[in-house]
PDB file of N, CA, C and O in Angstrom:
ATOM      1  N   UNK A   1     -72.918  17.888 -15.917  1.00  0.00           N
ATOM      2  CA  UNK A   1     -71.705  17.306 -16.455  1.00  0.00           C
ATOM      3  C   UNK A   1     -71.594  15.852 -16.024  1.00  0.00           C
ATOM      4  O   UNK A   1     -72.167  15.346 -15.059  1.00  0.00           O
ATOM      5  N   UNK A   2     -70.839  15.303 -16.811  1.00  0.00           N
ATOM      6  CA  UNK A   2     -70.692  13.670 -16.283  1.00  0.00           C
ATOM      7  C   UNK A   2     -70.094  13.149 -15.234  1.00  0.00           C
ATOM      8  O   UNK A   2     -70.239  12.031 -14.739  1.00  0.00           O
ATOM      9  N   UNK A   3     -69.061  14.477 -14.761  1.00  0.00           N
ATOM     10  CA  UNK A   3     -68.464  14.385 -13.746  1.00  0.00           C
ATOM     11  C   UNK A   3     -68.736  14.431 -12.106  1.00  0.00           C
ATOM     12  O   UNK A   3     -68.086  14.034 -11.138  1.00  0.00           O
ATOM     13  N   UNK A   4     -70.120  15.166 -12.278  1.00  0.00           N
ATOM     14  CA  UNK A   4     -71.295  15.035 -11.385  1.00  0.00           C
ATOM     15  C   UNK A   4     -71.560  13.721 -10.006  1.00  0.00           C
ATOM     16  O   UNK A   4     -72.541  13.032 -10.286  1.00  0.00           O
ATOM     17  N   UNK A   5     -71.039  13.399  -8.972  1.00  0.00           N
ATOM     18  CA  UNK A   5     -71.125  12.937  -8.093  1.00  0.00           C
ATOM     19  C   UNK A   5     -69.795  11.672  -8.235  1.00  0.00           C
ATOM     20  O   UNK A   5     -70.100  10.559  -7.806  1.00  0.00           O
ATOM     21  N   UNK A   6     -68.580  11.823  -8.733  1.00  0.00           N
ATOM     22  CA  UNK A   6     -67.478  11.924  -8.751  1.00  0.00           C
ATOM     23  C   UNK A   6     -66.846  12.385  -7.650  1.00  0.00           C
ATOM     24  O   UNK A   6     -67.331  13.409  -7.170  1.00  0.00           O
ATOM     25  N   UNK A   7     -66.036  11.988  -7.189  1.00  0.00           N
ATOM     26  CA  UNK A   7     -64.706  12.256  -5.566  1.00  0.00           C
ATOM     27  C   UNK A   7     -63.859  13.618  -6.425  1.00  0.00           C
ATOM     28  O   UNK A   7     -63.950  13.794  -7.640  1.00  0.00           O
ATOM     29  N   UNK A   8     -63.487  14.015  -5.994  1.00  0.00           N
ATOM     30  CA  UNK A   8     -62.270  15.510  -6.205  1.00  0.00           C
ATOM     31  C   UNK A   8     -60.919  14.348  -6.531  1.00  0.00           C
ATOM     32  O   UNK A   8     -60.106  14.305  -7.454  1.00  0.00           O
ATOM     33  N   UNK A   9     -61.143  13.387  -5.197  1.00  0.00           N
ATOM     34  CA  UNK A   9     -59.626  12.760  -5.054  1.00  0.00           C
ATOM     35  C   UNK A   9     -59.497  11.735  -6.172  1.00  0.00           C
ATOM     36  O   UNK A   9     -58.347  11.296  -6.156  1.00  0.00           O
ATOM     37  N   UNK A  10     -60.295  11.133  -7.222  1.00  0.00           N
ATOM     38  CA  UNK A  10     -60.264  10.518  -8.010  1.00  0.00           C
ATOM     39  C   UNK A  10     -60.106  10.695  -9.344  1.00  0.00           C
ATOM     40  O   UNK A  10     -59.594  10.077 -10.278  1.00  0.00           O
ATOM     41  N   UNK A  11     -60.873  12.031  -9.116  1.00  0.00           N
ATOM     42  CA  UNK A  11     -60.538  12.682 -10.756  1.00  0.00           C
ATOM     43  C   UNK A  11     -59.613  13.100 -10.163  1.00  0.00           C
ATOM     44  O   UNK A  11     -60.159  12.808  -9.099  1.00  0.00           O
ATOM     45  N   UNK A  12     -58.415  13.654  -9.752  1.00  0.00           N
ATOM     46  CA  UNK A  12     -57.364  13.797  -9.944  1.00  0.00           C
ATOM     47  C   UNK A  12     -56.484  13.330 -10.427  1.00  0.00           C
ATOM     48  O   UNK A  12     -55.727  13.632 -11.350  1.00  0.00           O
ATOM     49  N   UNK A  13     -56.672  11.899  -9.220  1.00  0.00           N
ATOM     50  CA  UNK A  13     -55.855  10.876  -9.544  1.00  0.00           C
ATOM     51  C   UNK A  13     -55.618   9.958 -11.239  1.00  0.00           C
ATOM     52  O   UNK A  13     -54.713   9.474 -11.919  1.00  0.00           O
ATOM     53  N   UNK A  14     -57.056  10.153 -11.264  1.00  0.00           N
ATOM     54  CA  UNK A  14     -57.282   9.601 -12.969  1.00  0.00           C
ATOM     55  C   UNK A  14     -56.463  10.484 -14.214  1.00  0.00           C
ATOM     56  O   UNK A  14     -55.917  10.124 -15.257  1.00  0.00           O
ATOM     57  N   UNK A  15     -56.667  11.831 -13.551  1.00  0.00           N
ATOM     58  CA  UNK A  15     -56.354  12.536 -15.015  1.00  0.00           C
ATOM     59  C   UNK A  15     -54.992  13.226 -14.499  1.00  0.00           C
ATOM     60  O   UNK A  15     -54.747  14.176 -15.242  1.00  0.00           O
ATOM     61  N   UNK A  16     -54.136  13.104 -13.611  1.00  0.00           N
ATOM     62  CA  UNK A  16     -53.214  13.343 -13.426  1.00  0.00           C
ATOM     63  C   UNK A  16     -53.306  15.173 -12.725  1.00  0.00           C
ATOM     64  O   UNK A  16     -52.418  15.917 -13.140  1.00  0.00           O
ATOM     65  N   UNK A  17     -53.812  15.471 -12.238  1.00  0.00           N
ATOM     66  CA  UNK A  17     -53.914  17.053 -12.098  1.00  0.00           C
ATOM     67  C   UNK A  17     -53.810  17.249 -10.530  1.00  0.00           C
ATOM     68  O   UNK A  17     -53.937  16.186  -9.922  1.00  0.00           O
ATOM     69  N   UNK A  18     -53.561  18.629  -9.547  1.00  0.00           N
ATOM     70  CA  UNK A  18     -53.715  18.886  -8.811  1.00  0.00           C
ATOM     71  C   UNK A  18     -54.987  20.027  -8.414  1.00  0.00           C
ATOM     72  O   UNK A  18     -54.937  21.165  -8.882  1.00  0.00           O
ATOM     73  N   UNK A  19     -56.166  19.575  -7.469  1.00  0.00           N
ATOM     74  CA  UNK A  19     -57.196  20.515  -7.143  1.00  0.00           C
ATOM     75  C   UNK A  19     -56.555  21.598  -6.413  1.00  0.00           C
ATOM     76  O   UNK A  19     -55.860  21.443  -5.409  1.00  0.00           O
ATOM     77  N   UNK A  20     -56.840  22.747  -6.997  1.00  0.00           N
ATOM     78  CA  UNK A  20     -56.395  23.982  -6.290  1.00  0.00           C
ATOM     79  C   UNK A  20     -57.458  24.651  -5.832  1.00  0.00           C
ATOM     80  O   UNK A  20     -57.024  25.181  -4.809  1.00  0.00           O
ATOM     81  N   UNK A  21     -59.103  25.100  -6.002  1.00  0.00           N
ATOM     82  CA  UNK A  21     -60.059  25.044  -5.507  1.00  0.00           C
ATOM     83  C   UNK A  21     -60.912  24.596  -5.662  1.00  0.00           C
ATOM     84  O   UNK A  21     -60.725  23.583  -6.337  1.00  0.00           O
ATOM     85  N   UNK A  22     -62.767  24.870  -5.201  1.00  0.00           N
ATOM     86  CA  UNK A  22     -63.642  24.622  -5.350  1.00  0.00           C
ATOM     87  C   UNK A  22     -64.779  25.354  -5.371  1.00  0.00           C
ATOM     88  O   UNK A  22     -65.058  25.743  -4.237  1.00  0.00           O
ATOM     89  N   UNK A  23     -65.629  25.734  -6.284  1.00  0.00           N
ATOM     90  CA  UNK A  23     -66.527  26.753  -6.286  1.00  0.00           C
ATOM     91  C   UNK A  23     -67.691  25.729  -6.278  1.00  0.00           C
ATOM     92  O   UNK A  23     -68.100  25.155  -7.287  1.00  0.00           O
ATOM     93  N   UNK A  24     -68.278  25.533  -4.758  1.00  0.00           N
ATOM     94  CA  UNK A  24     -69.740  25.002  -4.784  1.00  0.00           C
ATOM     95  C   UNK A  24     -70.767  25.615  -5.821  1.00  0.00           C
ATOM     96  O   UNK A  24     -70.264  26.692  -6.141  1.00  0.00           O
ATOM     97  N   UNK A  25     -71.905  25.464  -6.472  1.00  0.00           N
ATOM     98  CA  UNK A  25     -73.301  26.127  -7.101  1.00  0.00           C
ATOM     99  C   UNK A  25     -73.525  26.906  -5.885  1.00  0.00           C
ATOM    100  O   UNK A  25     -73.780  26.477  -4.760  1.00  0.00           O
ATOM    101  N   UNK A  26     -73.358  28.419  -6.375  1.00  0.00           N
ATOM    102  CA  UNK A  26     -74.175  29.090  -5.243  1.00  0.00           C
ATOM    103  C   UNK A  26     -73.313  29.304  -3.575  1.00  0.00           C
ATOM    104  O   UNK A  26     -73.767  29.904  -2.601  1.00  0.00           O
ATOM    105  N   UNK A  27     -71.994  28.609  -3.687  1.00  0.00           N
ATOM    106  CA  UNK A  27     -71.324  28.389  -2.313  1.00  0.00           C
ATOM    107  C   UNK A  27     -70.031  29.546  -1.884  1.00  0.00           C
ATOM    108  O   UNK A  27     -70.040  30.620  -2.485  1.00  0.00           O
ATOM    109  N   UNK A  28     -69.443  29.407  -1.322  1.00  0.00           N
ATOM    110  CA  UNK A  28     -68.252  29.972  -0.941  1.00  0.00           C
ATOM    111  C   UNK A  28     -67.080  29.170  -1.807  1.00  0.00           C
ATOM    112  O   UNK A  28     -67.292  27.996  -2.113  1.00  0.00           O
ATOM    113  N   UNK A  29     -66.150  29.658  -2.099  1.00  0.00           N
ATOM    114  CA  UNK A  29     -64.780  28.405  -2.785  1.00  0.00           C
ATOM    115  C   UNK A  29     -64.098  28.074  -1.430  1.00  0.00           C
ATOM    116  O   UNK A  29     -64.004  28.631  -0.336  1.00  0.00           O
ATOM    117  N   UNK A  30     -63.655  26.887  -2.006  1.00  0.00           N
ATOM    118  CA  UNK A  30     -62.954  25.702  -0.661  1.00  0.00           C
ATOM    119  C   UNK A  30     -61.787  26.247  -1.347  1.00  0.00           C
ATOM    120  O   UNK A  30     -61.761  26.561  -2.537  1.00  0.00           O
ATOM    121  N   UNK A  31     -60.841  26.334  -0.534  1.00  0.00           N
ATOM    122  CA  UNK A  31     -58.914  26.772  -1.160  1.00  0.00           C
ATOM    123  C   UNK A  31     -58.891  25.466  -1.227  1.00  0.00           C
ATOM    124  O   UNK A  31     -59.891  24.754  -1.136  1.00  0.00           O
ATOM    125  N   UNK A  32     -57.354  24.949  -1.448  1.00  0.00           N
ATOM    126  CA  UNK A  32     -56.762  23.514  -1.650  1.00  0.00           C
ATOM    127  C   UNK A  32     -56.373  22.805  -0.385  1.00  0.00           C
ATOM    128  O   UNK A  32     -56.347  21.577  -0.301  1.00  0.00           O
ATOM    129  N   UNK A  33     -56.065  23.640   0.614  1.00  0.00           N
ATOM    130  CA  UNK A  33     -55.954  23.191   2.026  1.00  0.00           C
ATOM    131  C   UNK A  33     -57.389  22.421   2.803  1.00  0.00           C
ATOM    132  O   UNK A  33     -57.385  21.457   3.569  1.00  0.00           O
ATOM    133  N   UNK A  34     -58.312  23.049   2.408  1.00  0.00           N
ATOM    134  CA  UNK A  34     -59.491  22.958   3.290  1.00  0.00           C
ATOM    135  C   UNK A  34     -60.437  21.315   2.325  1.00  0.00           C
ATOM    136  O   UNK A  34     -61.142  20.402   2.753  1.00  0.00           O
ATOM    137  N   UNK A  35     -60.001  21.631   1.152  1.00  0.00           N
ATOM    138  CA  UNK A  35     -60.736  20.790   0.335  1.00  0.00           C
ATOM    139  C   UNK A  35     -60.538  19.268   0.495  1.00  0.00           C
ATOM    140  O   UNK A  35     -59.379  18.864   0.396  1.00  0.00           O
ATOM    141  N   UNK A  36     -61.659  18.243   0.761  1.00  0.00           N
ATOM    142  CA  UNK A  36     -61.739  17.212   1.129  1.00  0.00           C
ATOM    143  C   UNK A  36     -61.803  16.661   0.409  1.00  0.00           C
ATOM    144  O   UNK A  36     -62.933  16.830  -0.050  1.00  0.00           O
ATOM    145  N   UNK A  37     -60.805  15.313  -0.672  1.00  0.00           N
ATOM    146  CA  UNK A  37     -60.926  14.687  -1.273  1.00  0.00           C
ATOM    147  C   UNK A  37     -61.675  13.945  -1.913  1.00  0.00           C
ATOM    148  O   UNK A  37     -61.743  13.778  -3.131  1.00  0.00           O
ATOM    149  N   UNK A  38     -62.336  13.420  -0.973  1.00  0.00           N
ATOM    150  CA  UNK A  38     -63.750  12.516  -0.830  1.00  0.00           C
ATOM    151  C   UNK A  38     -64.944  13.359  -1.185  1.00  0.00           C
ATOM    152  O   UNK A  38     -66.097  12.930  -1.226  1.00  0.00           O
ATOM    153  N   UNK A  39     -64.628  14.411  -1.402  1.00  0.00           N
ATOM    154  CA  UNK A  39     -66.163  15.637  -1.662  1.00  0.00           C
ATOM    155  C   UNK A  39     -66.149  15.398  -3.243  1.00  0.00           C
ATOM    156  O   UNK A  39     -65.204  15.688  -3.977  1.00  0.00           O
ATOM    157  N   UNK A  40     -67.508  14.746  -3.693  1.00  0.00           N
ATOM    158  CA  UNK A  40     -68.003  14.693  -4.827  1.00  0.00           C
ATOM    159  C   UNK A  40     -68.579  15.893  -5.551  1.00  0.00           C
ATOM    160  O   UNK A  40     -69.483  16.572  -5.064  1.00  0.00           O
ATOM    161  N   UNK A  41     -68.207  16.053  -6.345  1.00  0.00           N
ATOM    162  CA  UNK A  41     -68.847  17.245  -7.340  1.00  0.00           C
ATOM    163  C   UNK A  41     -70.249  17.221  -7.600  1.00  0.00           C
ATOM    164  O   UNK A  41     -70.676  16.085  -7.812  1.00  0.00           O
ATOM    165  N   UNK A  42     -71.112  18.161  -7.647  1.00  0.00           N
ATOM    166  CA  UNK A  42     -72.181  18.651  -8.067  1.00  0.00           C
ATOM    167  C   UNK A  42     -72.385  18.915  -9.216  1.00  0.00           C
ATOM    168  O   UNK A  42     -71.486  19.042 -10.047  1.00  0.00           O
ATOM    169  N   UNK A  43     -73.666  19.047  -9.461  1.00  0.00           N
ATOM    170  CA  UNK A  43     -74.319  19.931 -10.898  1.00  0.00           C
ATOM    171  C   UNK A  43     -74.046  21.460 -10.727  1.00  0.00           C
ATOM    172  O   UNK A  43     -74.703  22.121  -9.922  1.00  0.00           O
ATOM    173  N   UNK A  44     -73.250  21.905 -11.353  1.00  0.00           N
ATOM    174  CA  UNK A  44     -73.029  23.779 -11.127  1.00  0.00           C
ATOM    175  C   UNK A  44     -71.734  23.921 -10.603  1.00  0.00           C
ATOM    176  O   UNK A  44     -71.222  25.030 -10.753  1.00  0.00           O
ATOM    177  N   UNK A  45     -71.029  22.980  -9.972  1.00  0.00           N
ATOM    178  CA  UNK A  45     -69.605  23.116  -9.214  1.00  0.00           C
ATOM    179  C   UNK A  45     -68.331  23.347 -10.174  1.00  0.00           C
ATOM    180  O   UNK A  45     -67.978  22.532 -11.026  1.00  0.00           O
ATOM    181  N   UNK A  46     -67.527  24.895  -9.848  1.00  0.00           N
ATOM    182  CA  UNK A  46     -66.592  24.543 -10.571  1.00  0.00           C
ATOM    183  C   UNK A  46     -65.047  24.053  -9.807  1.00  0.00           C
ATOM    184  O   UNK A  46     -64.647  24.370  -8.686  1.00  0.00           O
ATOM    185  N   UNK A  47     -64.492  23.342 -10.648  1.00  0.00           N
ATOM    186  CA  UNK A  47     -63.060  22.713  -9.878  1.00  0.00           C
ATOM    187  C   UNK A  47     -61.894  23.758 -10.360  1.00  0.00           C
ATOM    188  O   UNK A  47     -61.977  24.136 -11.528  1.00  0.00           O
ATOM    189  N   UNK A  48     -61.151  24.102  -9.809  1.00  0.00           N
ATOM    190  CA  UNK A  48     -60.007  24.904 -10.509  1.00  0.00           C
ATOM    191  C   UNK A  48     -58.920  23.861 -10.125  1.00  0.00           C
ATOM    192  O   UNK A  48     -58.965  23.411  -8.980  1.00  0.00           O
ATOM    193  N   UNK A  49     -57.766  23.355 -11.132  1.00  0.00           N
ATOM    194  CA  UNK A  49     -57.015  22.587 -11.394  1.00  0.00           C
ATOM    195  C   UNK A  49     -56.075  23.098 -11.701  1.00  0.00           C
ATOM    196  O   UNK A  49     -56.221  24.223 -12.179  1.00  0.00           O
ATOM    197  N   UNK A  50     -54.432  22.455 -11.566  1.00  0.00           N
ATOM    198  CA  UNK A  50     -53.251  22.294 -12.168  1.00  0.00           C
ATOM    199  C   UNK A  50     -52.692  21.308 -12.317  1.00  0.00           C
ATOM    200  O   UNK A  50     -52.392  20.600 -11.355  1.00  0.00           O
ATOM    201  N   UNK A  51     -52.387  20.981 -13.622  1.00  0.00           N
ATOM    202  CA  UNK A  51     -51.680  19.733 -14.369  1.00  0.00           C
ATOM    203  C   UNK A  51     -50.881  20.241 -15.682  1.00  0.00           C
ATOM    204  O   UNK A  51     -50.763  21.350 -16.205  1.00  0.00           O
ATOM    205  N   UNK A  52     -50.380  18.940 -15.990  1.00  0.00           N
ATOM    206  CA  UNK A  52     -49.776  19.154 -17.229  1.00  0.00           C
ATOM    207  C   UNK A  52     -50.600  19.140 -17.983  1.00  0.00           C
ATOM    208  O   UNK A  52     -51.456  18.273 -17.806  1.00  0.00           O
ATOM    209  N   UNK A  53     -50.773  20.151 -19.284  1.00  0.00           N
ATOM    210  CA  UNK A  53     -51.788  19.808 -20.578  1.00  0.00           C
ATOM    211  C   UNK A  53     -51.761  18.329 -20.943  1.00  0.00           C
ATOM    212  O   UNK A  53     -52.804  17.900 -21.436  1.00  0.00           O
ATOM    213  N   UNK A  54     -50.577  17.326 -20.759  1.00  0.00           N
ATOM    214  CA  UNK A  54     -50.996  16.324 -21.725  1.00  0.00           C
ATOM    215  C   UNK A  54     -51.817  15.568 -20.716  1.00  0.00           C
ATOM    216  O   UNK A  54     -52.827  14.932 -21.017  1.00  0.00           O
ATOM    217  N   UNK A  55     -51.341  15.672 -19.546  1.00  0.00           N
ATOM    218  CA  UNK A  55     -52.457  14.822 -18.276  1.00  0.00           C
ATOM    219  C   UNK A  55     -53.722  15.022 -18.775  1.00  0.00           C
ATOM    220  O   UNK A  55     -54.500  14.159 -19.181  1.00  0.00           O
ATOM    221  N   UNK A  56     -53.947  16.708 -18.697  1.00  0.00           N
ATOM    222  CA  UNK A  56     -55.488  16.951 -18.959  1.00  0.00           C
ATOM    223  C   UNK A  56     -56.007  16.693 -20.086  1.00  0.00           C
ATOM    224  O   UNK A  56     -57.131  17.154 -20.289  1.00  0.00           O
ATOM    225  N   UNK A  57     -55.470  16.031 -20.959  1.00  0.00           N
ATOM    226  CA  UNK A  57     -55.789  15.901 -22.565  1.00  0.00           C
ATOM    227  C   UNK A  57     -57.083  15.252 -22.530  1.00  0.00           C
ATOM    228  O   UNK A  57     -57.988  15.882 -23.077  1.00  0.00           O
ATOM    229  N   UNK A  58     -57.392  14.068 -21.981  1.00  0.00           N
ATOM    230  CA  UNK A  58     -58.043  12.967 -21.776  1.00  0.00           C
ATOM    231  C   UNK A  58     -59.350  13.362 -21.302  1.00  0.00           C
ATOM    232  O   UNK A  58     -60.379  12.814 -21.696  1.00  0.00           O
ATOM    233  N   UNK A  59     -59.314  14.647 -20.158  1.00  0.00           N
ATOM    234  CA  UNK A  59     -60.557  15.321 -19.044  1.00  0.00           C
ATOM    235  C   UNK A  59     -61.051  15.693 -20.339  1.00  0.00           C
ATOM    236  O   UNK A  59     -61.934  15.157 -21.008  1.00  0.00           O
ATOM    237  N   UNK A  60     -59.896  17.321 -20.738  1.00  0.00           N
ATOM    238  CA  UNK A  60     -60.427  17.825 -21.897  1.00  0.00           C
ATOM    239  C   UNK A  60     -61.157  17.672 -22.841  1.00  0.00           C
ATOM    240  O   UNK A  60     -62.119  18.396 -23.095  1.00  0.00           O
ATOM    241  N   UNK A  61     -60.678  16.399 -23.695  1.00  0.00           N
ATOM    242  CA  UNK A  61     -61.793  15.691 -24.557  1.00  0.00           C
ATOM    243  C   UNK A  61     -63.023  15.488 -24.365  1.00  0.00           C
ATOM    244  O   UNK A  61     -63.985  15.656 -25.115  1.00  0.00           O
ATOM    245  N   UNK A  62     -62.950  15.102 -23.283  1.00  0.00           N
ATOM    246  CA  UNK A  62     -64.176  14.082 -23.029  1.00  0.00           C
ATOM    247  C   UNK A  62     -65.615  15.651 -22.502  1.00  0.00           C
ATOM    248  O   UNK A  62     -66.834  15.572 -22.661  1.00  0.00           O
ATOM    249  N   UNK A  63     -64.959  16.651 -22.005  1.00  0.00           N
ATOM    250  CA  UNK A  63     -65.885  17.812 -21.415  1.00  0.00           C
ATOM    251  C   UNK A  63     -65.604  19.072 -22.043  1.00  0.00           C
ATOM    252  O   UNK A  63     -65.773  20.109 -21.401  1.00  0.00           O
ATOM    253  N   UNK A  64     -65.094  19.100 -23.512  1.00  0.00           N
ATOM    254  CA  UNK A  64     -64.701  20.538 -24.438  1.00  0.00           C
ATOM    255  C   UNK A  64     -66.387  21.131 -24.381  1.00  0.00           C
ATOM    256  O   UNK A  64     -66.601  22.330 -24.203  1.00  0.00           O
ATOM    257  N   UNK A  65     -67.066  20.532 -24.486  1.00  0.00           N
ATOM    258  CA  UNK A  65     -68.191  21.198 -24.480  1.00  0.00           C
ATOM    259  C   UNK A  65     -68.628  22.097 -23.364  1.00  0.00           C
ATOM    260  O   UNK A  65     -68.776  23.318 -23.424  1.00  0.00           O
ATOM    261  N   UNK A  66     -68.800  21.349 -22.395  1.00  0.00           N
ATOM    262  CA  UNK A  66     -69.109  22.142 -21.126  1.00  0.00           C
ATOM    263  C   UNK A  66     -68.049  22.890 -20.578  1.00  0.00           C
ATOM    264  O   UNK A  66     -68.294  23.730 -19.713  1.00  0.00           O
ATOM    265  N   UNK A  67     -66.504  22.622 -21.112  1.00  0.00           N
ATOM    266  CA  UNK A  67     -65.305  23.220 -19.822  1.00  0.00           C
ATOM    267  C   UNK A  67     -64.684  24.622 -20.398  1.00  0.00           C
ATOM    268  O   UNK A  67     -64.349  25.706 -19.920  1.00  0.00           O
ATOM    269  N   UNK A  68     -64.716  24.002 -21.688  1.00  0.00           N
ATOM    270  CA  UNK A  68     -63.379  25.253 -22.555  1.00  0.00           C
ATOM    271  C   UNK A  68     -64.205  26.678 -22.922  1.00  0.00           C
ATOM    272  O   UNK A  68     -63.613  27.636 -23.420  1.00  0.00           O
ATOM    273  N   UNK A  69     -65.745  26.699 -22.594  1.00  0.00           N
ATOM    274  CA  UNK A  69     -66.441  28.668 -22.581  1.00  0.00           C
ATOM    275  C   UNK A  69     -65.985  29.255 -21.777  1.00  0.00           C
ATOM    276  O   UNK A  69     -66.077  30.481 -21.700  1.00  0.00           O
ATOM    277  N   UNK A  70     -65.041  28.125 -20.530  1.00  0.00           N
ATOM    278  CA  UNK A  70     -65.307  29.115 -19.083  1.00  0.00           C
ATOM    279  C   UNK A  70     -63.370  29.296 -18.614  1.00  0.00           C
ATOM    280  O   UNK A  70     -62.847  29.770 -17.605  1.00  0.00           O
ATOM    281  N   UNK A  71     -62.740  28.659 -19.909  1.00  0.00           N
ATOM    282  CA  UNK A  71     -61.474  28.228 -19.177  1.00  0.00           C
ATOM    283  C   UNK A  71     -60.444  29.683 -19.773  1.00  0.00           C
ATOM    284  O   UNK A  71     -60.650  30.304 -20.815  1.00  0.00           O
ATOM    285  N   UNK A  72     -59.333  29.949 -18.755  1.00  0.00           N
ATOM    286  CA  UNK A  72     -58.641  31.090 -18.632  1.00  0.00           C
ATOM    287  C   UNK A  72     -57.624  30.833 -19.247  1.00  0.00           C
ATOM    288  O   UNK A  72     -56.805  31.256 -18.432  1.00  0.00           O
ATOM    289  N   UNK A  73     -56.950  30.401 -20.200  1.00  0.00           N
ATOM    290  CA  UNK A  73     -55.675  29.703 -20.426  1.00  0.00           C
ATOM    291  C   UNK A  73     -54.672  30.834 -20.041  1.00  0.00           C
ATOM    292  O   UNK A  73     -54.913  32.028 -20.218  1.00  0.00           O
ATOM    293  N   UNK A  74     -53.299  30.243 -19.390  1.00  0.00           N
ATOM    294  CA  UNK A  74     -52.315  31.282 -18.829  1.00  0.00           C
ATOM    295  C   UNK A  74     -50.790  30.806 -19.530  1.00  0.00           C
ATOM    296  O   UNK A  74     -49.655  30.716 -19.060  1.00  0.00           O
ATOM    297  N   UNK A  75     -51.194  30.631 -20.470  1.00  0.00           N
ATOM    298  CA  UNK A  75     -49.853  30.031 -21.305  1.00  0.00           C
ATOM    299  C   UNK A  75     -48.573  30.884 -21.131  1.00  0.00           C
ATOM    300  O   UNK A  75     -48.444  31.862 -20.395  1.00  0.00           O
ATOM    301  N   UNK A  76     -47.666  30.334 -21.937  1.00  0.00           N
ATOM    302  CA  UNK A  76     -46.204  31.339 -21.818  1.00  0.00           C
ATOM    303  C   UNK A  76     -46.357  32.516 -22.227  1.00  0.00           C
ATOM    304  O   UNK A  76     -45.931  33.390 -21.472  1.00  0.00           O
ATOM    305  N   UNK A  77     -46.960  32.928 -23.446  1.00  0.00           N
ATOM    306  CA  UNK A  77     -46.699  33.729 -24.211  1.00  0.00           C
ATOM    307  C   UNK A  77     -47.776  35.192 -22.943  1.00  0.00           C
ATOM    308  O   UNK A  77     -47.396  36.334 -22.689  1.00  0.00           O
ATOM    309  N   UNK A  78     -48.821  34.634 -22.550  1.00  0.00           N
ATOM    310  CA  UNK A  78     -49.650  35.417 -22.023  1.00  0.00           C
ATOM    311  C   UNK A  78     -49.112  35.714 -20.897  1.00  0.00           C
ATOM    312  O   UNK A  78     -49.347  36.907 -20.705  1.00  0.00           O
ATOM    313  N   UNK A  79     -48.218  35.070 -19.617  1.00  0.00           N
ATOM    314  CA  UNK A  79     -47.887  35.442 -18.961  1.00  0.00           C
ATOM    315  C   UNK A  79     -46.718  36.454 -18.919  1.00  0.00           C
ATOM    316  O   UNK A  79     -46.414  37.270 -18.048  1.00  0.00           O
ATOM    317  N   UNK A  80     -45.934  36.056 -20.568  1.00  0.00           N
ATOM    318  CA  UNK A  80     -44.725  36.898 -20.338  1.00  0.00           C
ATOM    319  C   UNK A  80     -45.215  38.263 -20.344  1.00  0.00           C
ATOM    320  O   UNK A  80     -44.687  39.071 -19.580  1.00  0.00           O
ATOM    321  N   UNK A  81     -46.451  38.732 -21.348  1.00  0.00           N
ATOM    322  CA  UNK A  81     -46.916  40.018 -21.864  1.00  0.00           C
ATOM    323  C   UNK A  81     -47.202  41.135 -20.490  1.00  0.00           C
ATOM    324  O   UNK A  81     -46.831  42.289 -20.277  1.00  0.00           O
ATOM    325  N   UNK A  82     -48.172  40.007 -19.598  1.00  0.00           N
ATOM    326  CA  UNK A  82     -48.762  40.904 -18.294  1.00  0.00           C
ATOM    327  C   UNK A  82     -47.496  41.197 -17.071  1.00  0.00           C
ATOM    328  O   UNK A  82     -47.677  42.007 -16.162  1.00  0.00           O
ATOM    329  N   UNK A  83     -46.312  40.460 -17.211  1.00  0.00           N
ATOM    330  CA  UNK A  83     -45.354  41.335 -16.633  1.00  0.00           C
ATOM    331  C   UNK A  83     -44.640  42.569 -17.188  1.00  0.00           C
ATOM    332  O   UNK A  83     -43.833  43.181 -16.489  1.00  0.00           O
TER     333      UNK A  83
END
C-alpha cells in the first residue's frame, strides 16, 4: 500500500481519524494505549481507525482498492438490528 512506511501519528493527523489498533504482518495487535505514534506502517499491517466518514473520505479514495475487501462497516442501521 502507499501508506507503507508512513507514521500512525500523521496519517491521523492528515485524514482526521483516531488509531484504535494495530495488527503488525504476522504480529500481536498494539491496543491504542500502547501504540506509538511515530511507528510507521508496514507492507501487511492493518490499522483499525475511528473518524468521521467525511474525514475518511479522502484515505478512502485514494486506497478503495486495497481497504474496502477487508472493511466491517458498523453503521446505524446495523447496529440497531444486533441489539
Amino acid at each position: 500500500s502507499e501508506l507503507a512506511g508512513r507514521a500512525v501519528a500523521e496519517l491521523a493527523k492528515e485524514h482526521g481519524f483516531v488509531p484504535l489498533a494495530l495488527v503488525p504482518a504476522g504480529g500481536a495487535p498494539v491496543l491504542l494505549q500502547a501504540l506509538p505514534g511515530a511507528r510507521a506502517l508496514a507492507p501487511g499491517d492493518t490499522l483499525v481507525v475511528c473518524g468521521p466518514p467525511a474525514s475518511l473520505q479522502t484515505l478512502l479514495g485514494r486506497l478503495r482498492g486495497d481497504l474496502l475487501p477487508g472493511v466491517r462497516w458498523a453503521g446505524s442501521l446495523r447496529r440497531w438490528f444486533r441489539t
